[in-house]
Amino acid sequence: MGLYFLGNSRLIGSGRCKHRLLKSVGIFSGVLVALFLVLWVALALAVRYGPPIDVDSLYGYNTSSSLFDRHGRLLRSYLATDERWRIPVAENDVSPWVVQATLAVEDKRFRSHGGVDYLAFLRAFRTNLMRGRIVSGASTLTMQAVMLDQEKSGRTLKWKLRQIWRALRLERQLSKDEILSLYLSNAPYGGNIQGIEAAAYRYFGVSAKDLDLPESALLAGLPQSPSRLRPDRNLSGSLVRRNHVLDLMYRDGLIDESALRSAKASVPVITQSPLPREAPHFTDMVHSRYPRVTRMSTTLDLDIQHLAESKLHDAVRGLLPRGVTNGSVVVIENSTGNVLALVGSVDYDNKNYGQVNGALAIRSPGSALKPLIYGYAFDAGVLLPQTVLSDVPMSWAGYVPENFHRNYQGLVRADKALAWSLNIPAVEVLQKIGIVPIVGFLRSVGLTSINGKTDRYGLSLVIGSCGVRLLDLTNAYAMFSRGGEWRPWRICSEDPVPEAGFVPRSWSFDDSGKYLPLAGLKHSGSSWFVLRALSDMSLRQPDEFAPNLSGLKNVAWKTGTSSDYRDAWTIATEKYYTVGVWLGNYDSKPSRALVGASVAAPVALEIVQALQLRSSHHGGNWPFKPTSGLRSVSLCAESGLPVNRGLCSSLDTGDAIVDDDGKTLLLPRSCSLHRKILVDAATGFEVCDKCMAGKATEWKCVSFWPVQVQSFLKVQGVDTRPQHSPDCVSFQRAEHPRIISPVPDGQYIEDYSRAGSMQKILLKANYPLGATEVWWFANDVLIAHGSPDDEQWWIPKAGNYLIRVTDDKGRADTVRVTVDRPE
Ligand SMILES: [Zn+2]
Ligand SMILES: [Zn+2]
């Protein structure tokens, strides 16, 4: 650019006759002046009355799509439709050096001319005339800016006039700063780099607003010969040109001599790699959602992204020998729902599955849904943290009996059952709520991948017999740290910020089309119950991964392990951030290493620790107890249910949720555990009206646990309920064996969540007096045989069974059970 056709130098001959020559020159000059005048008038009219230039379509149709992190750092710039990198900038978005250097070398009177620099024009005309060839173009920045998209070949007088007309016209339409921005956004800087911003990132790895003097001068010199001077290929050539630009700046008084000297002495480091490609899975998400946006600020925080990437890489590198090849991490800012980091896989460039975005992959969450199920149960008022649930071997398989005997008494508080991730109590909680409401709730808090017919989901939901996305699940947990308010996750500035009380529309219908107005938990107390259970180290399993990370404090987390060891999860939430981690293989290959608590929890908690160490405002206790909406209530210490005065012997206090109208939320019905029975004062045996005659009797208060719990407690030696008097004929005659385990009409699901466990069900019955030998059958196939006191186990396959037990007196009992394999 710069060498423009301004006239035909051959018009001026060598001249044989001075007189003729003078006459020719006179005529020629006259014609020329007339021509200029005509052109001038024509141009002036055209500029004044001609059609305006469509500035938007001048270059706008093919800019790159550039995405920035929340601090304005370039994450990624997608090529424009013409395969160019073109990142528009505003004049005040570039370093002042860029403006000064560009004007010094291209158009020093830019601020004062009206689009055409007539002074430079005349000088160029004279120079070209004297040299007999075209050496100077006198093209202003405005003239260049309007023709940057035009073919450079075939520059004719018509082309030149068109350029002048457009420049004059543009000056009427835009301010000087806007014209400068247009130029800086579209000038060529070598290869497919167009515009100063793309050039600054490409060659120096910084934004154009961060360019220093030598860098600005170097780039300002490129547009005249971009392919010859591009600094990554011709550094010395570009430095010669840079020093020329610096000289011009010195000449124009823009820099002093010492600045000139030090700028000339500096040797730049030129980036050889292409433009940045940070957070590739995340930027792909934003780009596919907003493909045509030119510049967009996203919610990502590049520092946190790098932190998440490095923690995930370290973890997967260590797990590779054990057959774990991939993982994902999501970090969400609680206050906004903004996604601060999203790592879709360990290596975007890996040919196998590298571009799969694990944060959006639908995977089985294992036990990671339990906090949501408990939270909903607390919110619905069917459960308190102190509510005692039964965790007994009869109702479930898949535990190690030794552990069981050591750690359990068959009864466990709800908060501990959640912290320990016990399956049997979770099933009990799910049964209290019902499948339909819980599925509706899970959808309403963004787990939209749980989109099958509600009847598809059964009690095995508690161990993750459904599919969820890491991003959605992490975002659902952020709800707890927000006191129950659910918000949709956001990835960029264009994503809507929900109003308070926001109700999601797209997934707010259940199977029958009924509107489900739920979005989050109504009572902040229920979120607090969940967070307290998951953050209190004294409630957790002693052998669980114990984070001994300095600086880590006040964090609640839950792990998950899918069936067959295919997915390991941990979601950790604290005051400001929620971190979700998934580890697994995209070909779904299982690995024994894929246990949430042992591999995913360390990654999530290390990220939380690093986030907490970054900021100083993490002091104080967390989670906070809500200042309102809770009321202290009296509970039965044995059952955790509201006290039944006169029968419950030991009392406890706890918090219950108070509804908006000031009433204590519909509580679990009051304790019905205790009953008074009549006993023989001499022997302690229970008596009935058939056998009490002639005995001294008294009332005794005893605990009536469900039959399977009762039996378990008996085995443990902690059952206090007396036997019926052995001399009661009526009681004996009426009796037959009563099967305690399997549970009548029980639905059993194989449980893979505990390493080393055996999938077996206890065969247990209460036998009447006189039974000495018993036989167990499953669909008439003998499965066990022994004395009534033996501990018998059955290892079932999936199917429907009629279980029958018979004693040696021919007395029998039957139950039906189903054994399912989780999906
Ligand atoms: Zn009680
Ligand atoms: Zn009796």
Tab-separated table of N, CA and C and ligand atoms in Angstrom, residues 636-639 643-644 647-649 671-674, ligand 1:
chain	number	residue	atom	x	y	z
A	636	CYS	N	-37.423	-37.140	70.916
A	636	CYS	CA	-37.111	-38.380	71.618
A	636	CYS	C	-35.685	-38.769	71.243
A	637	ALA	N	-34.836	-38.962	72.244
A	637	ALA	CA	-33.439	-39.258	71.960
A	637	ALA	C	-33.276	-40.592	71.249
A	638	GLU	N	-34.244	-41.490	71.429
A	638	GLU	CA	-34.097	-42.821	70.849
A	638	GLU	C	-34.493	-42.868	69.378
A	639	SER	N	-35.537	-42.114	69.033
A	639	SER	CA	-36.040	-42.175	67.653
A	639	SER	C	-35.734	-40.913	66.857
A	643	VAL	N	-41.127	-35.600	70.542
A	643	VAL	CA	-41.270	-36.406	71.743
A	643	VAL	C	-42.742	-36.756	72.011
A	644	ASN	N	-42.959	-37.971	72.465
A	644	ASN	CA	-44.270	-38.434	72.878
A	644	ASN	C	-44.251	-38.483	74.399
A	647	LEU	N	-44.115	-41.442	77.332
A	647	LEU	CA	-43.585	-42.720	76.859
A	647	LEU	C	-42.092	-42.624	76.531
A	648	CYS	N	-41.685	-41.554	75.859
A	648	CYS	CA	-40.264	-41.408	75.533
A	648	CYS	C	-39.518	-41.104	76.814
A	649	SER	N	-38.455	-41.885	77.076
A	649	SER	CA	-37.802	-41.718	78.363
A	649	SER	C	-36.652	-40.715	78.296
A	671	CYS	N	-43.063	-39.511	68.120
A	671	CYS	CA	-42.470	-40.816	68.389
A	671	CYS	C	-43.539	-41.863	68.720
A	672	SER	N	-43.496	-42.974	67.986
A	672	SER	CA	-44.439	-44.060	68.268
A	672	SER	C	-43.670	-45.325	68.615
A	673	LEU	N	-42.454	-45.105	68.997
A	673	LEU	CA	-41.551	-46.224	69.242
A	673	LEU	C	-41.909	-46.989	70.514
A	674	HIS	N	-42.375	-46.213	71.466
A	674	HIS	CA	-42.521	-46.833	72.790
A	674	HIS	C	-43.964	-47.243	73.061
B	1	ZN	ZN	-39.647	-41.924	71.828
